């Protein structure tokens, strides 16, 4: 099971050219270790006695660094290439080739200072970075760049680059190993959530299915006296006020929660997509929204309507930000503002989005299955926040995975309605809707209270090789 909180390490290659001053490499090693300590990152790098000052230049030194990386391959999620001088492009490329980690790589280079352009202090890293990238390109090794061509490790822009890079590493590592549970069949009326398990599996994404009847059958065998049911009922009451929800409905919700947790633990699942209507209401008598909200809040994203690629989107965006995601509908216009719209769903968003959370019913669904069978839906309004939105989808005719991402704002504009709801403000929203419709994307989109669009584009476009559209670019 890969989770957002899994520990990860970053390998460090300090490139060196022998005719540059040794002091530059020695100082760079100390500086980057200090930066990693400040950012609470775990470095994996050669000791200063393993090679000349811990740098990599010769093939023998590349071998030593590669062997070190192999020993830590289970924990290394990315590699930072540090160039305190021009560096040796072959040494860097050979290290990565022999280590064969297949992880993201960030290439950094030190700037020269105009007052230190003499033989003792000159670096030429500006030029060396181009040569290193040229070699990585030749070797077929994918890599990322810093926002500024050269920067000191102590610079704020570089440290932000490094934090963003770590987020890229989390996304790539997580998505390549994610395990998703598909609970039940998709609602018959929703062709929109069709997807290809085979395309997902080719990309390392495993889907484990279970029939909804198995889940409901196990839930029905539980009683109010079971210790696990009592425990989950207490947890639910601590999570959200019961409000007007009958005790009988609370018991049904708790029993279902127990079985879903057991299913996830049995198959080491990171996320779920659940058939949330109408069989659940007609055959069991409640909504599963509360359980889904709790899972999403606990960084185990859960999407409704068996939207497997929707929950994959939630997971990727959670990895990028370190905070919960929510699956929403692109639902309504907001008056006559062309750049605002209403985001909505019946009631399963993570509690982080709902400061005024309360348990309620699902009025729209209740018109067909009876409102009394829809207890467990949540009600609440999301306040103003930064917004990253996006959607991953399998494009079966093309045999690819595609996605779109962008950033905007969640606003406090007035909105009098029910369910889980928010108002979004997005630059050129009309153009985005044109793109969504013309390219056959689903009506579901994922929101995250962050600014992580470029992280997702880098992780899923550059490293996963998916077709990505960034609406902000």
mmCIF file of N, CA and C in Angstrom, residues 55-153:
data_model
loop_
_atom_site.group_PDB
_atom_site.id
_atom_site.type_symbol
_atom_site.label_atom_id
_atom_site.label_comp_id
_atom_site.label_asym_id
_atom_site.label_seq_id
_atom_site.Cartn_x
_atom_site.Cartn_y
_atom_site.Cartn_z
ATOM 1 N N UNK A 55 32.011 13.447 -4.492
ATOM 2 C CA UNK A 55 31.528 13.822 -5.817
ATOM 3 C C UNK A 55 31.561 12.653 -6.788
ATOM 4 N N UNK A 56 30.994 12.858 -7.974
ATOM 5 C CA UNK A 56 30.963 11.838 -9.021
ATOM 6 C C UNK A 56 31.521 12.427 -10.297
ATOM 7 N N UNK A 57 32.591 11.817 -10.785
ATOM 8 C CA UNK A 57 33.192 12.254 -12.048
ATOM 9 C C UNK A 57 33.557 11.053 -12.907
ATOM 10 N N UNK A 58 34.371 10.149 -12.376
ATOM 11 C CA UNK A 58 34.864 9.014 -13.146
ATOM 12 C C UNK A 58 33.825 7.896 -13.206
ATOM 13 N N UNK A 59 34.054 6.939 -14.083
ATOM 14 C CA UNK A 59 33.158 5.793 -14.186
ATOM 15 C C UNK A 59 33.168 4.989 -12.894
ATOM 16 N N UNK A 60 34.330 4.838 -12.281
ATOM 17 C CA UNK A 60 34.418 4.114 -11.021
ATOM 18 C C UNK A 60 33.583 4.799 -9.939
ATOM 19 N N UNK A 61 33.627 6.113 -9.910
ATOM 20 C CA UNK A 61 32.825 6.853 -8.932
ATOM 21 C C UNK A 61 31.334 6.726 -9.236
ATOM 22 N N UNK A 62 30.996 6.714 -10.509
ATOM 23 C CA UNK A 62 29.599 6.505 -10.900
ATOM 24 C C UNK A 62 29.115 5.132 -10.446
ATOM 25 N N UNK A 63 29.978 4.117 -10.568
ATOM 26 C CA UNK A 63 29.623 2.770 -10.112
ATOM 27 C C UNK A 63 29.330 2.756 -8.607
ATOM 28 N N UNK A 64 30.193 3.423 -7.845
ATOM 29 C CA UNK A 64 30.008 3.466 -6.388
ATOM 30 C C UNK A 64 28.689 4.139 -6.020
ATOM 31 N N UNK A 65 28.397 5.241 -6.686
ATOM 32 C CA UNK A 65 27.150 5.954 -6.392
ATOM 33 C C UNK A 65 25.942 5.121 -6.799
ATOM 34 N N UNK A 66 26.038 4.455 -7.943
ATOM 35 C CA UNK A 66 24.939 3.608 -8.413
ATOM 36 C C UNK A 66 24.688 2.455 -7.445
ATOM 37 N N UNK A 67 25.743 1.854 -6.937
ATOM 38 C CA UNK A 67 25.587 0.753 -5.990
ATOM 39 C C UNK A 67 24.922 1.242 -4.708
ATOM 40 N N UNK A 68 25.302 2.422 -4.256
ATOM 41 C CA UNK A 68 24.661 3.007 -3.068
ATOM 42 C C UNK A 68 23.173 3.201 -3.315
ATOM 43 N N UNK A 69 22.821 3.728 -4.476
ATOM 44 C CA UNK A 69 21.411 3.957 -4.806
ATOM 45 C C UNK A 69 20.646 2.639 -4.873
ATOM 46 N N UNK A 70 21.280 1.605 -5.419
ATOM 47 C CA UNK A 70 20.611 0.305 -5.512
ATOM 48 C C UNK A 70 20.289 -0.246 -4.123
ATOM 49 N N UNK A 71 21.197 -0.053 -3.184
ATOM 50 C CA UNK A 71 20.968 -0.540 -1.818
ATOM 51 C C UNK A 71 19.764 0.143 -1.179
ATOM 52 N N UNK A 72 19.479 1.357 -1.615
ATOM 53 C CA UNK A 72 18.366 2.131 -1.039
ATOM 54 C C UNK A 72 17.219 2.296 -2.044
ATOM 55 N N UNK A 73 17.159 1.420 -3.028
ATOM 56 C CA UNK A 73 16.178 1.598 -4.113
ATOM 57 C C UNK A 73 14.739 1.585 -3.612
ATOM 58 N N UNK A 74 14.475 0.879 -2.533
ATOM 59 C CA UNK A 74 13.113 0.813 -2.015
ATOM 60 C C UNK A 74 12.638 2.098 -1.381
ATOM 61 N N UNK A 75 13.578 2.969 -1.024
ATOM 62 C CA UNK A 75 13.188 4.206 -0.350
ATOM 63 C C UNK A 75 13.461 5.455 -1.170
ATOM 64 N N UNK A 76 14.326 5.351 -2.191
ATOM 65 C CA UNK A 76 14.645 6.522 -3.012
ATOM 66 C C UNK A 76 13.500 6.790 -3.984
ATOM 67 N N UNK A 77 12.881 7.967 -3.852
ATOM 68 C CA UNK A 77 11.757 8.325 -4.718
ATOM 69 C C UNK A 77 12.163 9.300 -5.809
ATOM 70 N N UNK A 78 13.359 9.847 -5.733
ATOM 71 C CA UNK A 78 13.828 10.798 -6.731
ATOM 72 C C UNK A 78 15.311 11.036 -6.526
ATOM 73 N N UNK A 79 15.938 11.675 -7.510
ATOM 74 C CA UNK A 79 17.372 11.970 -7.450
ATOM 75 C C UNK A 79 17.598 13.443 -7.770
ATOM 76 N N UNK A 80 18.403 14.101 -6.949
ATOM 77 C CA UNK A 80 18.822 15.479 -7.183
ATOM 78 C C UNK A 80 20.246 15.476 -7.718
ATOM 79 N N UNK A 81 20.454 16.079 -8.869
ATOM 80 C CA UNK A 81 21.795 16.268 -9.424
ATOM 81 C C UNK A 81 22.255 17.663 -9.041
ATOM 82 N N UNK A 82 23.340 17.724 -8.302
ATOM 83 C CA UNK A 82 23.882 18.988 -7.812
ATOM 84 C C UNK A 82 25.161 19.309 -8.583
ATOM 85 N N UNK A 83 25.207 20.492 -9.172
ATOM 86 C CA UNK A 83 26.372 20.879 -9.971
ATOM 87 C C UNK A 83 27.023 22.131 -9.377
ATOM 88 N N UNK A 84 27.963 21.935 -8.432
ATOM 89 C CA UNK A 84 28.677 23.088 -7.885
ATOM 90 C C UNK A 84 29.718 23.633 -8.858
ATOM 91 N N UNK A 85 30.062 22.831 -9.871
ATOM 92 C CA UNK A 85 30.898 23.296 -10.984
ATOM 93 C C UNK A 85 30.362 22.670 -12.268
ATOM 94 N N UNK A 86 31.118 22.723 -13.319
ATOM 95 C CA UNK A 86 30.637 22.229 -14.616
ATOM 96 C C UNK A 86 30.133 20.793 -14.520
ATOM 97 N N UNK A 87 30.813 19.984 -13.703
ATOM 98 C CA UNK A 87 30.396 18.600 -13.537
ATOM 99 C C UNK A 87 30.783 17.741 -14.720
ATOM 100 N N UNK A 88 30.687 16.442 -14.515
ATOM 101 C CA UNK A 88 30.980 15.501 -15.595
ATOM 102 C C UNK A 88 29.676 14.872 -16.053
ATOM 103 N N UNK A 89 29.266 15.214 -17.267
ATOM 104 C CA UNK A 89 27.948 14.761 -17.721
ATOM 105 C C UNK A 89 27.850 13.242 -17.823
ATOM 106 N N UNK A 90 28.944 12.589 -18.214
ATOM 107 C CA UNK A 90 28.929 11.126 -18.319
ATOM 108 C C UNK A 90 28.828 10.487 -16.933
ATOM 109 N N UNK A 91 29.505 11.059 -15.956
ATOM 110 C CA UNK A 91 29.425 10.518 -14.603
ATOM 111 C C UNK A 91 28.010 10.544 -14.059
ATOM 112 N N UNK A 92 27.302 11.651 -14.292
ATOM 113 C CA UNK A 92 25.915 11.767 -13.842
ATOM 114 C C UNK A 92 25.021 10.777 -14.576
ATOM 115 N N UNK A 93 25.112 10.765 -15.895
ATOM 116 C CA UNK A 93 24.254 9.896 -16.700
ATOM 117 C C UNK A 93 24.541 8.424 -16.430
ATOM 118 N N UNK A 94 25.819 8.061 -16.299
ATOM 119 C CA UNK A 94 26.170 6.658 -16.036
ATOM 120 C C UNK A 94 25.654 6.199 -14.673
ATOM 121 N N UNK A 95 25.719 7.079 -13.683
ATOM 122 C CA UNK A 95 25.185 6.735 -12.361
ATOM 123 C C UNK A 95 23.707 6.388 -12.444
ATOM 124 N N UNK A 96 22.952 7.231 -13.107
ATOM 125 C CA UNK A 96 21.505 7.011 -13.205
ATOM 126 C C UNK A 96 21.183 5.776 -14.041
ATOM 127 N N UNK A 97 21.964 5.554 -15.098
ATOM 128 C CA UNK A 97 21.729 4.375 -15.939
ATOM 129 C C UNK A 97 21.992 3.097 -15.161
ATOM 130 N N UNK A 98 23.133 3.036 -14.453
ATOM 131 C CA UNK A 98 23.487 1.821 -13.723
ATOM 132 C C UNK A 98 22.596 1.597 -12.507
ATOM 133 N N UNK A 99 22.168 2.661 -11.846
ATOM 134 C CA UNK A 99 21.268 2.517 -10.696
ATOM 135 C C UNK A 99 19.893 2.028 -11.128
ATOM 136 N N UNK A 100 19.453 2.467 -12.317
ATOM 137 C CA UNK A 100 18.196 2.001 -12.918
ATOM 138 C C UNK A 100 17.018 2.146 -11.951
ATOM 139 N N UNK A 101 16.927 3.296 -11.320
ATOM 140 C CA UNK A 101 15.864 3.535 -10.348
ATOM 141 C C UNK A 101 14.526 3.882 -10.995
ATOM 142 N N UNK A 102 14.560 4.487 -12.173
ATOM 143 C CA UNK A 102 13.348 4.920 -12.872
ATOM 144 C C UNK A 102 12.513 5.849 -11.994
ATOM 145 N N UNK A 103 13.176 6.853 -11.439
ATOM 146 C CA UNK A 103 12.500 7.843 -10.587
ATOM 147 C C UNK A 103 12.751 9.233 -11.159
ATOM 148 N N UNK A 104 11.980 10.223 -10.741
ATOM 149 C CA UNK A 104 12.216 11.593 -11.214
ATOM 150 C C UNK A 104 13.606 12.090 -10.840
ATOM 151 N N UNK A 105 14.142 12.969 -11.690
ATOM 152 C CA UNK A 105 15.478 13.532 -11.497
ATOM 153 C C UNK A 105 15.379 15.052 -11.616
ATOM 154 N N UNK A 106 15.942 15.769 -10.655
ATOM 155 C CA UNK A 106 15.982 17.232 -10.686
ATOM 156 C C UNK A 106 17.428 17.677 -10.885
ATOM 157 N N UNK A 107 17.648 18.536 -11.865
ATOM 158 C CA UNK A 107 19.001 19.005 -12.166
ATOM 159 C C UNK A 107 19.168 20.445 -11.681
ATOM 160 N N UNK A 108 20.100 20.643 -10.755
ATOM 161 C CA UNK A 108 20.408 21.953 -10.206
ATOM 162 C C UNK A 108 21.811 22.370 -10.640
ATOM 163 N N UNK A 109 22.051 23.672 -10.724
ATOM 164 C CA UNK A 109 23.385 24.192 -11.016
ATOM 165 C C UNK A 109 23.612 25.468 -10.219
ATOM 166 N N UNK A 110 24.834 25.617 -9.723
ATOM 167 C CA UNK A 110 25.202 26.808 -8.946
ATOM 168 C C UNK A 110 25.456 27.999 -9.874
ATOM 169 N N UNK A 111 25.147 29.214 -9.426
ATOM 170 C CA UNK A 111 25.490 30.410 -10.203
ATOM 171 C C UNK A 111 26.928 30.852 -9.919
ATOM 172 N N UNK A 112 27.544 31.500 -10.889
ATOM 173 C CA UNK A 112 28.820 32.177 -10.657
ATOM 174 C C UNK A 112 28.548 33.564 -10.103
ATOM 175 N N UNK A 113 29.499 34.063 -9.335
ATOM 176 C CA UNK A 113 29.414 35.421 -8.787
ATOM 177 C C UNK A 113 30.426 36.303 -9.518
ATOM 178 N N UNK A 114 29.985 37.469 -9.936
ATOM 179 C CA UNK A 114 30.840 38.336 -10.754
ATOM 180 C C UNK A 114 32.143 38.699 -10.050
ATOM 181 N N UNK A 115 32.128 38.706 -8.744
ATOM 182 C CA UNK A 115 33.351 39.048 -7.999
ATOM 183 C C UNK A 115 34.253 37.837 -7.778
ATOM 184 N N UNK A 116 33.777 36.662 -8.247
ATOM 185 C CA UNK A 116 34.565 35.439 -8.036
ATOM 186 C C UNK A 116 34.706 34.646 -9.347
ATOM 187 N N UNK A 117 35.143 35.309 -10.362
ATOM 188 C CA UNK A 117 35.294 34.671 -11.669
ATOM 189 C C UNK A 117 36.749 34.287 -11.949
ATOM 190 N N UNK A 118 37.539 34.178 -10.908
ATOM 191 C CA UNK A 118 38.931 33.775 -11.091
ATOM 192 C C UNK A 118 39.041 32.253 -11.094
ATOM 193 N N UNK A 119 40.226 31.745 -11.281
ATOM 194 C CA UNK A 119 40.449 30.304 -11.387
ATOM 195 C C UNK A 119 40.072 29.590 -10.099
ATOM 196 N N UNK A 120 40.241 30.237 -8.974
ATOM 197 C CA UNK A 120 39.993 29.603 -7.676
ATOM 198 C C UNK A 120 38.497 29.424 -7.397
ATOM 199 N N UNK A 121 37.657 30.270 -7.976
ATOM 200 C CA UNK A 121 36.235 30.271 -7.616
ATOM 201 C C UNK A 121 35.265 30.043 -8.772
ATOM 202 N N UNK A 122 35.723 30.105 -9.999
ATOM 203 C CA UNK A 122 34.805 30.009 -11.137
ATOM 204 C C UNK A 122 34.195 28.601 -11.236
ATOM 205 N N UNK A 123 32.904 28.549 -11.564
ATOM 206 C CA UNK A 123 32.157 27.294 -11.565
ATOM 207 C C UNK A 123 31.818 26.769 -12.965
ATOM 208 N N UNK A 124 31.328 27.642 -13.839
ATOM 209 C CA UNK A 124 30.857 27.250 -15.177
ATOM 210 C C UNK A 124 29.685 26.264 -15.127
ATOM 211 N N UNK A 125 28.918 26.293 -14.036
ATOM 212 C CA UNK A 125 27.796 25.360 -13.896
ATOM 213 C C UNK A 125 26.661 25.659 -14.868
ATOM 214 N N UNK A 126 26.519 26.929 -15.236
ATOM 215 C CA UNK A 126 25.498 27.315 -16.216
ATOM 216 C C UNK A 126 25.632 26.448 -17.473
ATOM 217 N N UNK A 127 26.861 26.349 -17.950
ATOM 218 C CA UNK A 127 27.150 25.567 -19.156
ATOM 219 C C UNK A 127 27.063 24.067 -18.875
ATOM 220 N N UNK A 128 27.590 23.670 -17.706
ATOM 221 C CA UNK A 128 27.603 22.251 -17.359
ATOM 222 C C UNK A 128 26.216 21.657 -17.254
ATOM 223 N N UNK A 129 25.248 22.433 -16.774
ATOM 224 C CA UNK A 129 23.882 21.930 -16.658
ATOM 225 C C UNK A 129 23.313 21.574 -18.024
ATOM 226 N N UNK A 130 23.612 22.390 -19.017
ATOM 227 C CA UNK A 130 23.140 22.099 -20.377
ATOM 228 C C UNK A 130 23.729 20.781 -20.861
ATOM 229 N N UNK A 131 25.016 20.559 -20.576
ATOM 230 C CA UNK A 131 25.672 19.325 -21.010
ATOM 231 C C UNK A 131 25.103 18.101 -20.290
ATOM 232 N N UNK A 132 24.852 18.231 -18.990
ATOM 233 C CA UNK A 132 24.263 17.112 -18.249
ATOM 234 C C UNK A 132 22.884 16.770 -18.812
ATOM 235 N N UNK A 133 22.056 17.775 -19.038
ATOM 236 C CA UNK A 133 20.717 17.536 -19.582
ATOM 237 C C UNK A 133 20.785 16.922 -20.972
ATOM 238 N N UNK A 134 21.749 17.363 -21.767
ATOM 239 C CA UNK A 134 21.933 16.782 -23.099
ATOM 240 C C UNK A 134 22.216 15.286 -23.001
ATOM 241 N N UNK A 135 23.067 14.894 -22.052
ATOM 242 C CA UNK A 135 23.386 13.479 -21.884
ATOM 243 C C UNK A 135 22.200 12.687 -21.366
ATOM 244 N N UNK A 136 21.468 13.249 -20.413
ATOM 245 C CA UNK A 136 20.281 12.554 -19.909
ATOM 246 C C UNK A 136 19.279 12.336 -21.030
ATOM 247 N N UNK A 137 19.145 13.333 -21.891
ATOM 248 C CA UNK A 137 18.239 13.220 -23.046
ATOM 249 C C UNK A 137 18.702 12.092 -23.959
ATOM 250 N N UNK A 138 20.012 12.017 -24.211
ATOM 251 C CA UNK A 138 20.556 10.951 -25.054
ATOM 252 C C UNK A 138 20.312 9.565 -24.445
ATOM 253 N N UNK A 139 20.438 9.466 -23.126
ATOM 254 C CA UNK A 139 20.288 8.182 -22.433
ATOM 255 C C UNK A 139 18.809 7.790 -22.268
ATOM 256 N N UNK A 140 17.916 8.707 -22.600
ATOM 257 C CA UNK A 140 16.495 8.428 -22.417
ATOM 258 C C UNK A 140 16.055 8.522 -20.972
ATOM 259 N N UNK A 141 16.774 9.301 -20.168
ATOM 260 C CA UNK A 141 16.443 9.475 -18.755
ATOM 261 C C UNK A 141 15.630 10.761 -18.603
ATOM 262 N N UNK A 142 14.425 10.646 -18.070
ATOM 263 C CA UNK A 142 13.562 11.814 -17.896
ATOM 264 C C UNK A 142 14.035 12.636 -16.700
ATOM 265 N N UNK A 143 13.907 13.960 -16.807
ATOM 266 C CA UNK A 143 14.416 14.838 -15.762
ATOM 267 C C UNK A 143 13.585 16.100 -15.669
ATOM 268 N N UNK A 144 13.729 16.781 -14.528
ATOM 269 C CA UNK A 144 13.044 18.050 -14.273
ATOM 270 C C UNK A 144 14.073 19.158 -14.125
ATOM 271 N N UNK A 145 13.611 20.387 -14.318
ATOM 272 C CA UNK A 145 14.485 21.549 -14.235
ATOM 273 C C UNK A 145 14.028 22.485 -13.119
ATOM 274 N N UNK A 146 14.973 23.227 -12.575
ATOM 275 C CA UNK A 146 14.645 24.243 -11.588
ATOM 276 C C UNK A 146 14.031 25.454 -12.284
ATOM 277 N N UNK A 147 13.298 26.263 -11.531
ATOM 278 C CA UNK A 147 12.615 27.418 -12.130
ATOM 279 C C UNK A 147 13.599 28.454 -12.659
ATOM 280 N N UNK A 148 14.758 28.566 -12.018
ATOM 281 C CA UNK A 148 15.839 29.405 -12.515
ATOM 282 C C UNK A 148 16.977 28.499 -12.966
ATOM 283 N N UNK A 149 17.620 28.859 -14.065
ATOM 284 C CA UNK A 149 18.638 27.961 -14.619
ATOM 285 C C UNK A 149 19.727 27.655 -13.607
ATOM 286 N N UNK A 150 20.151 28.655 -12.846
ATOM 287 C CA UNK A 150 21.137 28.442 -11.782
ATOM 288 C C UNK A 150 20.624 29.071 -10.486
ATOM 289 N N UNK A 151 20.947 28.438 -9.362
ATOM 290 C CA UNK A 151 20.518 28.960 -8.061
ATOM 291 C C UNK A 151 21.310 28.266 -6.965
ATOM 292 N N UNK A 152 21.528 28.972 -5.879
ATOM 293 C CA UNK A 152 22.187 28.387 -4.718
ATOM 294 C C UNK A 152 21.174 27.534 -3.943
ATOM 295 N N UNK A 153 21.616 26.448 -3.320
ATOM 296 C CA UNK A 153 20.706 25.654 -2.494
ATOM 297 C C UNK A 153 20.043 26.461 -1.377
#
